[in-house]
Short mmCIF file of C-alpha atoms and ligand atoms in Angstrom, two decimals:
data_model
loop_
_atom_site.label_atom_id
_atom_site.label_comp_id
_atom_site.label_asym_id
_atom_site.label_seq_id
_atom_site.Cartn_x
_atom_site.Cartn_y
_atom_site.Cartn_z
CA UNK A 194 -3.93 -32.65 40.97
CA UNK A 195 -1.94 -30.64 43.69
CA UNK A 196 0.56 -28.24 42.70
CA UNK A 197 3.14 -29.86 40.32
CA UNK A 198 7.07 -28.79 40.63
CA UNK A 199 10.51 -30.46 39.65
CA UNK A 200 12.61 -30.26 41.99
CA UNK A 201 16.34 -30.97 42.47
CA UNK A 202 16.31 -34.26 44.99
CA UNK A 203 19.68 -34.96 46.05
CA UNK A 204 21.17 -34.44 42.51
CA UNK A 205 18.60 -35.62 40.12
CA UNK A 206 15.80 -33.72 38.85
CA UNK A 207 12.08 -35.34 40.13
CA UNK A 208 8.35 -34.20 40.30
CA UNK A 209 7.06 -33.36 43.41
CA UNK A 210 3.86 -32.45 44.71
CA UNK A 211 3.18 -29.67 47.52
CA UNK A 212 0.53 -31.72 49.60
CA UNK A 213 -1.38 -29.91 52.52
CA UNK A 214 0.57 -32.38 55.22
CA UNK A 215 3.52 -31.63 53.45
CA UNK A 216 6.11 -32.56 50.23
CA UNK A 217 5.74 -35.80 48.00
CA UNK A 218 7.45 -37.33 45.35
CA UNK A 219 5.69 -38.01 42.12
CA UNK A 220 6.38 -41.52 40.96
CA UNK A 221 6.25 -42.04 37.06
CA UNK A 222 5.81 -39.18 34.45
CA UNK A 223 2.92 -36.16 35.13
CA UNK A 224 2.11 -36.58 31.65
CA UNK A 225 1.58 -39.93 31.95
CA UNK A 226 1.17 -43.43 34.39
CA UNK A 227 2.02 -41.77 37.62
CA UNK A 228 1.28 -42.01 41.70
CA UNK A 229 2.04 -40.56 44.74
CA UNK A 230 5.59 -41.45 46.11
CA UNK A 231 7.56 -40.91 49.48
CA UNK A 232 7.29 -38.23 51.65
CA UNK A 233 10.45 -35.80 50.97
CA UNK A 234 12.82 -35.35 54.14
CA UNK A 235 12.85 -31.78 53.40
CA UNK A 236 10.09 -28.54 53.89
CA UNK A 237 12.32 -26.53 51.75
CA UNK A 238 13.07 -28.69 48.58
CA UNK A 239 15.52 -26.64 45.99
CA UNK A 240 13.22 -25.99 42.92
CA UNK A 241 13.85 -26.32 39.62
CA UNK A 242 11.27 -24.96 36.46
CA UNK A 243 8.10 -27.04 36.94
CA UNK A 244 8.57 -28.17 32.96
CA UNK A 245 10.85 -28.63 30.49
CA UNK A 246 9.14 -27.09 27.90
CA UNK A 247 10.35 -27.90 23.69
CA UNK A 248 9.65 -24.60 22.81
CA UNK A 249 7.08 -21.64 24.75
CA UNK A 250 4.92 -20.35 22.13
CA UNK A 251 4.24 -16.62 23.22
CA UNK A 252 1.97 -14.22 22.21
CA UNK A 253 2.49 -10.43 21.69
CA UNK A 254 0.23 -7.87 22.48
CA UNK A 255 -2.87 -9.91 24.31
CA UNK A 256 -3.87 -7.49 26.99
CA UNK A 257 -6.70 -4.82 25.95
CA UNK A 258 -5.30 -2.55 28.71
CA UNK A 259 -2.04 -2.52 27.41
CA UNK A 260 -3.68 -1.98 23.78
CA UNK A 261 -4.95 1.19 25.31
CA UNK A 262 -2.05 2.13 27.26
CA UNK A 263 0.71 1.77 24.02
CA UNK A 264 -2.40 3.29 21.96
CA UNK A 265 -2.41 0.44 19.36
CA UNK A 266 -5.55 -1.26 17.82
CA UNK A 267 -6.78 -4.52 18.88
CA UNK A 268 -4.74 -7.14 16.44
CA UNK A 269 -7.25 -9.27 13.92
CA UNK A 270 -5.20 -12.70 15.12
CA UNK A 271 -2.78 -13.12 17.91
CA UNK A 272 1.66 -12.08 17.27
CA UNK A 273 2.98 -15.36 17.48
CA UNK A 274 6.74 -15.79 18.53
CA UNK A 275 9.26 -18.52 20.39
CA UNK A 276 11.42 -18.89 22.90
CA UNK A 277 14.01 -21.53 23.27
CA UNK A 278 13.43 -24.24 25.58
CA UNK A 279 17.44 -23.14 26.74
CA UNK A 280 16.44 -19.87 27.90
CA UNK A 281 14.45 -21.32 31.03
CA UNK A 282 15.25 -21.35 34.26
CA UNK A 283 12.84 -22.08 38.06
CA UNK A 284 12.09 -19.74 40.38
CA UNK A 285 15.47 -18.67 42.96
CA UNK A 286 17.43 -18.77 39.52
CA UNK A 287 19.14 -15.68 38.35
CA UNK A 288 18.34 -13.75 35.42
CA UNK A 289 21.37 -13.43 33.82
CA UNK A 290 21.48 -9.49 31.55
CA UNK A 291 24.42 -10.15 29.15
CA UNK A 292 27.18 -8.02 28.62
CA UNK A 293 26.31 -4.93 26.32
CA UNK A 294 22.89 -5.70 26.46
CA UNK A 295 20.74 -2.48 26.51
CA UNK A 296 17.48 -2.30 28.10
CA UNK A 297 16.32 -5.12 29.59
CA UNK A 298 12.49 -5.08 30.80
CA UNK A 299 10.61 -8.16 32.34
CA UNK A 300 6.80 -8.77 31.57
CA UNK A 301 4.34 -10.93 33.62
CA UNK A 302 2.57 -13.31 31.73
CA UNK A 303 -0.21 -16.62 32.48
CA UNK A 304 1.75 -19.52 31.31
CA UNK A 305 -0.49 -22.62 30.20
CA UNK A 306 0.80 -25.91 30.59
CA UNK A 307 0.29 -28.72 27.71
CA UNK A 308 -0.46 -31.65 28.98
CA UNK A 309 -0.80 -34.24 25.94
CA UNK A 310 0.03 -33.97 22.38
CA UNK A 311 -2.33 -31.13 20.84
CA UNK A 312 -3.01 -30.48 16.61
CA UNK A 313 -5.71 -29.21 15.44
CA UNK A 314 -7.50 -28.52 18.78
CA UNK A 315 -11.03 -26.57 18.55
CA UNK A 316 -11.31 -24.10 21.28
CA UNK A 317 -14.45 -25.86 22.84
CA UNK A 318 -11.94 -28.68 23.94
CA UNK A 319 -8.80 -27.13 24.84
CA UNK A 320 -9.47 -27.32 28.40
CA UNK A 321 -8.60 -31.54 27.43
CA UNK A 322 -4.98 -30.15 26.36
CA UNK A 323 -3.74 -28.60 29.04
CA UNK A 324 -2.06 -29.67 32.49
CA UNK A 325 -1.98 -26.82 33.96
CA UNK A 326 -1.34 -22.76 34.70
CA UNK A 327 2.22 -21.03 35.78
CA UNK A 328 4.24 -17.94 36.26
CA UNK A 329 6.11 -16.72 32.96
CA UNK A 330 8.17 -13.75 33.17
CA UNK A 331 9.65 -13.25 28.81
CA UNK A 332 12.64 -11.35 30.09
CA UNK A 333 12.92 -9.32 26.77
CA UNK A 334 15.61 -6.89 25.64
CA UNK A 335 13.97 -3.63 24.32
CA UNK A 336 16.76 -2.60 22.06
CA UNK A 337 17.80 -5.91 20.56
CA UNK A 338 13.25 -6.33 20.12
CA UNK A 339 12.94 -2.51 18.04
CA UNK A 340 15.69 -3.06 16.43
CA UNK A 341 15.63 -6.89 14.80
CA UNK A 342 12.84 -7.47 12.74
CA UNK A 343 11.88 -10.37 14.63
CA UNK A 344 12.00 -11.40 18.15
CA UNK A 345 14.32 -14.17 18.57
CA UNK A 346 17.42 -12.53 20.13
CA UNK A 347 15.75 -9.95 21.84
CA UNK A 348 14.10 -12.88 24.33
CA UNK A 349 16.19 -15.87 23.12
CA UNK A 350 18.88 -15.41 25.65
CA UNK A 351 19.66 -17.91 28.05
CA UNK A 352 17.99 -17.04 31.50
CA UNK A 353 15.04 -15.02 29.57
CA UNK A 354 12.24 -17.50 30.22
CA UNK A 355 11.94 -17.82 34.17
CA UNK A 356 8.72 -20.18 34.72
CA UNK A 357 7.29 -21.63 37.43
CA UNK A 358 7.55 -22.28 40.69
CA UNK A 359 4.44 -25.15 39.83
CA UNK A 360 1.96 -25.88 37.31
CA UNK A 361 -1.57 -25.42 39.16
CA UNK A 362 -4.81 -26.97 37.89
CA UNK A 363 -8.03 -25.91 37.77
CA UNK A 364 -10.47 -24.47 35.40
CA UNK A 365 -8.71 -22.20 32.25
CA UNK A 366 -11.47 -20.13 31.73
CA UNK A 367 -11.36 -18.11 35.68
CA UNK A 368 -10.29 -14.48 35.43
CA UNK A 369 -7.09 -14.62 36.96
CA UNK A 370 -4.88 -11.37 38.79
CA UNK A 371 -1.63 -10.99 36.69
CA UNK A 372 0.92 -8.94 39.06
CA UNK A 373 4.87 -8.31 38.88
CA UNK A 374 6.91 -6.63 40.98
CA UNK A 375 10.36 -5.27 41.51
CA UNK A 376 11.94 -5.02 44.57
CA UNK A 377 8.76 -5.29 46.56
CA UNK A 378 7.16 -2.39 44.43
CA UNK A 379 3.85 -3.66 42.13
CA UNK A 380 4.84 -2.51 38.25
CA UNK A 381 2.45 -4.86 36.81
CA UNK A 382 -1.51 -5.44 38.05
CA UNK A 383 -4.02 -6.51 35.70
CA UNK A 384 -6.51 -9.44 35.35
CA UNK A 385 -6.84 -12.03 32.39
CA UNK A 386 -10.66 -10.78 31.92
CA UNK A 387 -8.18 -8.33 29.72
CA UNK A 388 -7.31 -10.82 27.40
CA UNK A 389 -7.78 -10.26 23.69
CA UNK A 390 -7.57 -13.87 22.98
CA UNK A 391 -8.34 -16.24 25.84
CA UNK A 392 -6.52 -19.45 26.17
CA UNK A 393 -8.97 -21.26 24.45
CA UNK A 394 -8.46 -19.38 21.48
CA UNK A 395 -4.91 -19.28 21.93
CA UNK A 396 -4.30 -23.31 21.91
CA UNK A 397 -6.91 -23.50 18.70
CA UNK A 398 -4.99 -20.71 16.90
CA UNK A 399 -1.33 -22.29 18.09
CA UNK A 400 -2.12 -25.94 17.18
CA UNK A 401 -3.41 -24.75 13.60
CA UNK A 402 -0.15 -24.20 13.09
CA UNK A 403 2.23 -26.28 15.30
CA UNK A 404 1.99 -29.44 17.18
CA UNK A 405 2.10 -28.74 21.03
CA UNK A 406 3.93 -31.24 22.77
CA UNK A 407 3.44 -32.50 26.60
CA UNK A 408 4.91 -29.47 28.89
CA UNK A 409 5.36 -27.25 25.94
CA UNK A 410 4.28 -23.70 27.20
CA UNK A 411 1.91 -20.98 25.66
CA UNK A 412 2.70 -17.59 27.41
CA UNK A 413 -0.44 -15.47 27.16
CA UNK A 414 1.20 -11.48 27.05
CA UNK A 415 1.91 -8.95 29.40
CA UNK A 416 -0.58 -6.41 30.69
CA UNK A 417 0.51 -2.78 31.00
CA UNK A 418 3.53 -1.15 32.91
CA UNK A 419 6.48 -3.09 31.90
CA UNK A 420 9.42 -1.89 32.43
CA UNK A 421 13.89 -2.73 32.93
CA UNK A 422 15.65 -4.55 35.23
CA UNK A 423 19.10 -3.45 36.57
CA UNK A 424 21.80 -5.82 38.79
CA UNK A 425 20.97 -6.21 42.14
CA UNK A 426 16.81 -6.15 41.27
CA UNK A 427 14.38 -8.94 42.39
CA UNK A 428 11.47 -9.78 40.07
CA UNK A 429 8.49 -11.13 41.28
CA UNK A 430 5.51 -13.09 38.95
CA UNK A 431 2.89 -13.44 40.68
CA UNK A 432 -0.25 -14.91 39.78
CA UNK A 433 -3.53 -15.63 41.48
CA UNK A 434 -3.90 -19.21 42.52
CA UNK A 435 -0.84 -20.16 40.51
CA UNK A 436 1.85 -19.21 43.01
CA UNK A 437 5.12 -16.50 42.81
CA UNK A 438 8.21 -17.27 40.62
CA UNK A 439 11.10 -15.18 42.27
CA UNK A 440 14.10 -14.19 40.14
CA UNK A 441 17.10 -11.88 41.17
CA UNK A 442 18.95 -10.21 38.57
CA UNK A 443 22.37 -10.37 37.99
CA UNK A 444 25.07 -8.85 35.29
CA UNK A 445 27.24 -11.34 33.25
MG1 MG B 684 5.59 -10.97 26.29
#
């Protein structure tokens, strides 16, 4: 499929697709029955997050570089935590740090796309699960995350789970460059060869435990060199094939 978005199409939230010869509607549901509509009368549609996800599964420390870097042993099974669905927002939405918050870092991440119902899904067929690959940036707060025992208001906020701009395609199992930056400045570089648990093992290990419903999101981890955000920063996501999801920060 080509690059899947949502976009906002004079007032009501559609899938689009971004076609070599230019934008088209989706008609019916991604997930589902759907076909190619009308041409949009725009270039420059005004995106929304390519998904609405029910939850985004995410997964702690996944990157063996970062392992390294924070000088902590590989984990036996992958850190499991959510995110609310209400924390995301699309690329060209703000990040929103609230009032009294202390430090608040972003972290580049793989997002994989569910495309049908998943339980119980052995790694060998996960590739039949999912839709698709996108940006995630889990906007975390630092303090709030060291000092709760669990992660849930540290990246629970609303605004903390920017994703898109599109859900891409393709084959799950490519090594894949996983970059951020701020203000035009690379913090982030690393590839998903890094992975300790691949996305294959990710969806079997998820779905053992939870169903995964259609656009439900599994964010992969960050590699090394996260790092805060202040008002007035831009954050870039940007992945390899997938596309760059583009968030300025702002203060409440
Ligand atoms: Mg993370």
């Amino acid at each position: 499929m080509d690059p899947l978005y949502r976009i906002d199409h004079h007032g009501i939230a559609r899938y689009a697709l971004r076609r070599r010869e230019g934008w088209r509607l989706l008609d019916g549901d991604p997930f589902g029955a759907h076909a190619v509509g009308a041409a949009l009368d725009t270039d420059r549609p005004s995106l929304l997050a390519p998904v609405m996800p029910s939850k985004i599964v995410a997964v702690g420390l996944n990157y063996k570089d970062h392992a390294a870097e924070m000088n902590k042993a590989l984990p036996d099974e992958p850190l499991i935590f959510l995110k609310p669905s209400t924390a995301v927002i699309g690329t060209g939405a703000a990040i929103v740090i609230p009032s009294g918050a202390g430090r608040v870092d972003y972290e580049a991440e793989l997002g994989v796309v569910i495309g049908k119902t998943a339980r119980h899904v052995a790694a060998a067929h996960a590739h039949e699960y999912v839709l698709g690959l996108t940006c995630v940036n889990d906007v975390t707060d630092r303090d709030l995350q060291r000092r709760d025992v669990q992660y849930t208001r540290a990246k629970g906020f609303d605004t903390f789970a920017p994703v898109g701009p599109c859900v891409v395609s393709g084959d799950i199992d490519r090594p894949l460059t996983v970059e951020s930056r701020v203000n035009g400045e690379t913090r982030q570089r690393s590839s998903t060869r890094e992975l300790i648990f691949p996305i294959r093992q990710l969806v079997e290990f998820v779905t053992r435990v939870m169903t995964l419903l259609p656009g439900d999101i599994i964010s992969t981890g960050t590699p090394p060199g996260v790092g805060p955000l202040v008002a007035g920063d831009q954050v870039v996501v940007a992945i390899e094939g997938v596309g760059e999801l583009v968030n300025d920060v702002v203060e409440e």
